[in-house]
PDB file of C-alpha atoms in Angstrom:
ATOM      1  CA  MET A 272     -43.682 -22.593 -33.588  1.00 38.00           C
ATOM      2  CA  GLU A 273     -41.229 -23.553 -30.818  1.00 45.00           C
ATOM      3  CA  GLU A 274     -38.757 -24.810 -33.460  1.00 42.00           C
ATOM      4  CA  GLU A 275     -39.016 -21.517 -35.368  1.00 42.00           C
ATOM      5  CA  ARG A 276     -38.324 -19.550 -32.226  1.00 45.00           C
ATOM      6  CA  ILE A 277     -35.260 -21.623 -31.288  1.00 44.00           C
ATOM      7  CA  THR A 278     -33.864 -21.280 -34.801  1.00 43.00           C
ATOM      8  CA  ALA A 279     -34.396 -17.492 -34.733  1.00 51.00           C
ATOM      9  CA  ILE A 280     -32.563 -17.216 -31.408  1.00 71.00           C
ATOM     10  CA  GLU A 281     -29.587 -19.511 -32.099  1.00 73.00           C
ATOM     11  CA  GLY A 282     -26.374 -17.509 -32.315  1.00 76.00           C
ATOM     12  CA  LYS A 283     -28.166 -14.276 -31.386  1.00 85.00           C
ATOM     13  CA  SER A 284     -28.385 -12.170 -28.276  1.00 91.00           C
ATOM     14  CA  VAL A 285     -31.886 -11.327 -27.101  1.00 93.00           C
ATOM     15  CA  VAL A 286     -32.703  -7.970 -25.480  1.00 93.00           C
ATOM     16  CA  LEU A 287     -35.886  -7.848 -23.425  1.00 92.00           C
ATOM     17  CA  ILE A 288     -37.180  -4.299 -22.908  1.00 88.00           C
ATOM     18  CA  ASP A 289     -40.099  -2.571 -21.307  1.00 82.00           C
ATOM     19  CA  GLY A 290     -42.265  -2.258 -24.401  1.00 77.00           C
ATOM     20  CA  VAL A 291     -44.178   0.788 -23.169  1.00 75.00           C
ATOM     21  CA  CYS A 292     -41.124   2.823 -22.063  1.00 77.00           C
ATOM     22  CA  HIS A 293     -39.903   5.527 -24.414  1.00 80.00           C
ATOM     23  CA  LEU A 294     -36.333   5.211 -23.103  1.00 82.00           C
ATOM     24  CA  CYS A 295     -36.365   1.467 -23.795  1.00 83.00           C
ATOM     25  CA  GLN A 296     -37.864   2.008 -27.244  1.00 82.00           C
ATOM     26  CA  GLY A 297     -35.084   4.529 -27.800  1.00 84.00           C
ATOM     27  CA  LEU A 298     -32.545   1.859 -26.814  1.00 89.00           C
ATOM     28  CA  VAL A 299     -33.888  -0.382 -29.558  1.00 89.00           C
ATOM     29  CA  ARG A 300     -33.697   2.466 -32.107  1.00 87.00           C
ATOM     30  CA  PHE A 301     -30.134   3.149 -30.919  1.00 92.00           C
ATOM     31  CA  ILE A 302     -28.995  -0.464 -31.253  1.00 94.00           C
ATOM     32  CA  LEU A 303     -30.483  -1.208 -34.706  1.00 91.00           C
ATOM     33  CA  PRO A 304     -28.226   1.000 -36.877  1.00 91.00           C
ATOM     34  CA  ARG A 305     -25.148   0.098 -34.777  1.00 94.00           C
ATOM     35  CA  ASP A 306     -25.760  -3.644 -35.165  1.00 93.00           C
ATOM     36  CA  PRO A 307     -25.432  -4.153 -38.905  1.00 87.00           C
ATOM     37  CA  LYS A 308     -24.845  -7.912 -38.501  1.00 88.00           C
ATOM     38  CA  GLY A 309     -28.170  -8.324 -36.747  1.00 88.00           C
ATOM     39  CA  ARG A 310     -26.695  -9.903 -33.646  1.00 91.00           C
ATOM     40  CA  PHE A 311     -29.444  -8.545 -31.352  1.00 94.00           C
ATOM     41  CA  LEU A 312     -33.075  -9.623 -31.366  1.00 92.00           C
ATOM     42  CA  PHE A 313     -35.726  -7.868 -29.267  1.00 92.00           C
ATOM     43  CA  ALA A 314     -38.893  -8.631 -27.355  1.00 89.00           C
ATOM     44  CA  PRO A 315     -41.011  -6.532 -24.962  1.00 87.00           C
ATOM     45  CA  LEU A 316     -41.001  -7.771 -21.348  1.00 86.00           C
ATOM     46  CA  GLN A 317     -44.796  -7.777 -21.586  1.00 84.00           C
ATOM     47  CA  SER A 318     -44.831 -10.437 -24.324  1.00 85.00           C
ATOM     48  CA  GLN A 319     -45.467 -14.170 -24.029  1.00 88.00           C
ATOM     49  CA  ILE A 320     -42.075 -14.946 -25.571  1.00 87.00           C
ATOM     50  CA  SER A 321     -40.339 -12.815 -22.901  1.00 87.00           C
ATOM     51  CA  ARG A 322     -42.310 -14.603 -20.202  1.00 88.00           C
ATOM     52  CA  GLU A 323     -41.169 -17.986 -21.563  1.00 87.00           C
ATOM     53  CA  LEU A 324     -37.547 -16.865 -21.962  1.00 87.00           C
ATOM     54  CA  MET A 325     -37.470 -15.480 -18.418  1.00 85.00           C
ATOM     55  CA  LEU A 326     -38.940 -18.651 -16.942  1.00 86.00           C
ATOM     56  CA  GLU A 327     -36.438 -20.747 -18.918  1.00 84.00           C
ATOM     57  CA  ASN A 328     -33.661 -18.637 -17.429  1.00 82.00           C
ATOM     58  CA  GLY A 329     -34.794 -18.605 -13.839  1.00 81.00           C
ATOM     59  CA  LEU A 330     -36.179 -15.027 -13.833  1.00 81.00           C
ATOM     60  CA  VAL A 331     -39.562 -14.027 -12.492  1.00 78.00           C
ATOM     61  CA  PRO A 332     -41.796 -12.682 -15.282  1.00 75.00           C
ATOM     62  CA  GLY A 333     -43.418  -9.414 -14.337  1.00 71.00           C
ATOM     63  CA  GLY A 334     -40.943  -9.037 -11.495  1.00 66.00           C
ATOM     64  CA  LEU A 335     -38.388  -7.114 -13.464  1.00 63.00           C
ATOM     65  CA  SER A 336     -38.155  -3.464 -14.366  1.00 71.00           C
ATOM     66  CA  THR A 337     -34.904  -3.678 -16.214  1.00 80.00           C
ATOM     67  CA  VAL A 338     -33.310  -4.425 -19.548  1.00 89.00           C
ATOM     68  CA  VAL A 339     -32.492  -8.107 -19.770  1.00 91.00           C
ATOM     69  CA  LEU A 340     -29.854  -9.497 -22.105  1.00 93.00           C
ATOM     70  CA  LEU A 341     -29.834 -13.187 -22.868  1.00 91.00           C
ATOM     71  CA  GLU A 342     -26.499 -14.054 -24.369  1.00 89.00           C
ATOM     72  CA  ASN A 343     -24.837 -17.443 -24.807  1.00 86.00           C
ATOM     73  CA  GLY A 344     -27.105 -19.025 -22.173  1.00 82.00           C
ATOM     74  CA  VAL A 345     -26.425 -16.305 -19.543  1.00 88.00           C
ATOM     75  CA  CYS A 346     -28.840 -13.612 -18.325  1.00 88.00           C
ATOM     76  CA  TYR A 347     -27.558 -10.104 -17.706  1.00 92.00           C
ATOM     77  CA  THR A 348     -29.670  -7.358 -16.096  1.00 90.00           C
ATOM     78  CA  GLU A 349     -29.285  -3.704 -15.198  1.00 92.00           C
ATOM     79  CA  SER A 350     -25.881  -2.130 -15.895  1.00 94.00           C
ATOM     80  CA  ALA A 351     -24.262  -5.410 -16.895  1.00 95.00           C
ATOM     81  CA  ALA A 352     -26.886  -5.837 -19.642  1.00 94.00           C
ATOM     82  CA  VAL A 353     -26.357  -2.320 -20.971  1.00 95.00           C
ATOM     83  CA  LEU A 354     -22.572  -2.605 -20.946  1.00 96.00           C
ATOM     84  CA  ARG A 355     -22.598  -5.963 -22.716  1.00 95.00           C
ATOM     85  CA  ILE A 356     -25.010  -4.570 -25.364  1.00 96.00           C
ATOM     86  CA  ALA A 357     -22.587  -1.687 -25.959  1.00 95.00           C
ATOM     87  CA  ARG A 358     -19.768  -4.168 -26.295  1.00 95.00           C
ATOM     88  CA  GLY A 359     -21.613  -5.945 -29.097  1.00 94.00           C
ATOM     89  CA  LEU A 360     -22.217  -2.813 -31.213  1.00 95.00           C
ATOM     90  CA  ARG A 361     -20.118  -1.281 -33.970  1.00 94.00           C
ATOM     91  CA  PHE A 362     -17.114   0.859 -33.073  1.00 93.00           C
ATOM     92  CA  PRO A 363     -16.752   3.075 -30.989  1.00 95.00           C
ATOM     93  CA  TRP A 364     -19.448   1.705 -28.650  1.00 94.00           C
ATOM     94  CA  PRO A 365     -17.511  -1.337 -27.355  1.00 95.00           C
ATOM     95  CA  ALA A 366     -15.217   1.179 -25.593  1.00 96.00           C
ATOM     96  CA  VAL A 367     -18.076   1.863 -23.162  1.00 94.00           C
ATOM     97  CA  TYR A 368     -17.496  -1.596 -21.756  1.00 95.00           C
ATOM     98  CA  VAL A 369     -14.531  -0.178 -19.866  1.00 95.00           C
ATOM     99  CA  PHE A 370     -17.077   0.918 -17.207  1.00 95.00           C
ATOM    100  CA  ILE A 371     -17.399  -2.727 -16.191  1.00 95.00           C
ATOM    101  CA  ILE A 372     -14.475  -1.946 -13.861  1.00 95.00           C
ATOM    102  CA  VAL A 373     -16.783   0.314 -11.806  1.00 96.00           C
ATOM    103  CA  PRO A 374     -18.085  -1.794  -8.913  1.00 96.00           C
ATOM    104  CA  ARG A 375     -21.433  -3.323  -9.812  1.00 95.00           C
ATOM    105  CA  PRO A 376     -23.318  -1.935  -6.824  1.00 96.00           C
ATOM    106  CA  LEU A 377     -22.373   1.605  -7.878  1.00 96.00           C
ATOM    107  CA  ARG A 378     -23.211   0.974 -11.559  1.00 96.00           C
ATOM    108  CA  ASP A 379     -26.537  -0.645 -10.676  1.00 94.00           C
ATOM    109  CA  SER A 380     -27.456   2.197  -8.289  1.00 94.00           C
ATOM    110  CA  LEU A 381     -27.150   4.627 -11.118  1.00 93.00           C
ATOM    111  CA  TYR A 382     -29.063   2.277 -13.424  1.00 90.00           C
ATOM    112  CA  ARG A 383     -31.882   1.926 -10.872  1.00 91.00           C
ATOM    113  CA  PHE A 384     -32.090   5.687 -10.381  1.00 93.00           C
ATOM    114  CA  VAL A 385     -32.656   6.165 -14.135  1.00 90.00           C
ATOM    115  CA  ALA A 386     -35.050   3.201 -14.257  1.00 85.00           C
ATOM    116  CA  ARG A 387     -37.177   4.568 -11.435  1.00 87.00           C
ATOM    117  CA  ASN A 388     -37.532   7.906 -13.232  1.00 87.00           C
ATOM    118  CA  ARG A 389     -37.719   6.725 -16.854  1.00 83.00           C
ATOM    119  CA  TYR A 390     -41.472   7.200 -17.317  1.00 76.00           C
ATOM    120  CA  ARG A 391     -41.372  10.682 -15.813  1.00 84.00           C
ATOM    121  CA  TRP A 392     -38.308  11.792 -17.799  1.00 85.00           C
ATOM    122  CA  PHE A 393     -38.958  10.034 -21.123  1.00 79.00           C
ATOM    123  CA  GLY A 394     -42.657   9.083 -21.116  1.00 80.00           C
ATOM    124  CA  ARG A 395     -44.532   5.908 -21.792  1.00 72.00           C
ATOM    125  CA  ASP A 396     -47.171   4.463 -24.133  1.00 69.00           C
ATOM    126  CA  GLU A 397     -50.387   2.727 -23.259  1.00 64.00           C
ATOM    127  CA  GLN A 398     -49.390  -0.289 -25.329  1.00 55.00           C
ATOM    128  CA  CYS A 399     -46.132  -1.928 -26.421  1.00 56.00           C
ATOM    129  CA  LEU A 400     -44.010  -0.626 -29.250  1.00 57.00           C
ATOM    130  CA  VAL A 401     -45.245  -1.765 -32.641  1.00 61.00           C
ATOM    131  CA  PRO A 402     -42.172  -2.289 -34.763  1.00 63.00           C
ATOM    132  CA  THR A 403     -42.036  -0.802 -38.245  1.00 67.00           C
ATOM    133  CA  PRO A 404     -41.992  -3.304 -41.114  1.00 67.00           C
ATOM    134  CA  GLU A 405     -38.265  -2.873 -41.670  1.00 65.00           C
ATOM    135  CA  ILE A 406     -37.373  -3.756 -38.059  1.00 72.00           C
ATOM    136  CA  ARG A 407     -40.116  -6.282 -37.429  1.00 71.00           C
ATOM    137  CA  ARG A 408     -37.810  -9.197 -38.422  1.00 73.00           C
ATOM    138  CA  ARG A 409     -35.598  -8.341 -35.440  1.00 72.00           C
ATOM    139  CA  PHE A 410     -38.470  -8.822 -32.957  1.00 72.00           C
ATOM    140  CA  LEU A 411     -39.406 -12.230 -31.557  1.00 66.00           C
TER     141      LEU A 411
END
């Protein structure tokens, strides 16, 4: 099983999302059609695989309320994760990466404001997103 997981992840970027958050589920649905090469894989933060990946990368499982991007051995969170995801999508979305010039404290403040209100604004489920058969192969 471990060997299968490593093979699935090699050469890919992994996006860890809050599996019960409608905004985060919407992010997955946004990425999929804009990532025709299948560069991004996904896992809910609540899953065992996310827990293992976070521990392997020095993050505290259960201690995060943010999107996490694992890319080329580096962890990105908050606004940096979102901007790097945009950079990896089909044109015109890489242009959004220009916002990396905005100082990180300012970008992350905006990110945290949205994150704090995401359940109220977008809703949440009682259980994690269950991927449809056509996108299941993109989930770890």
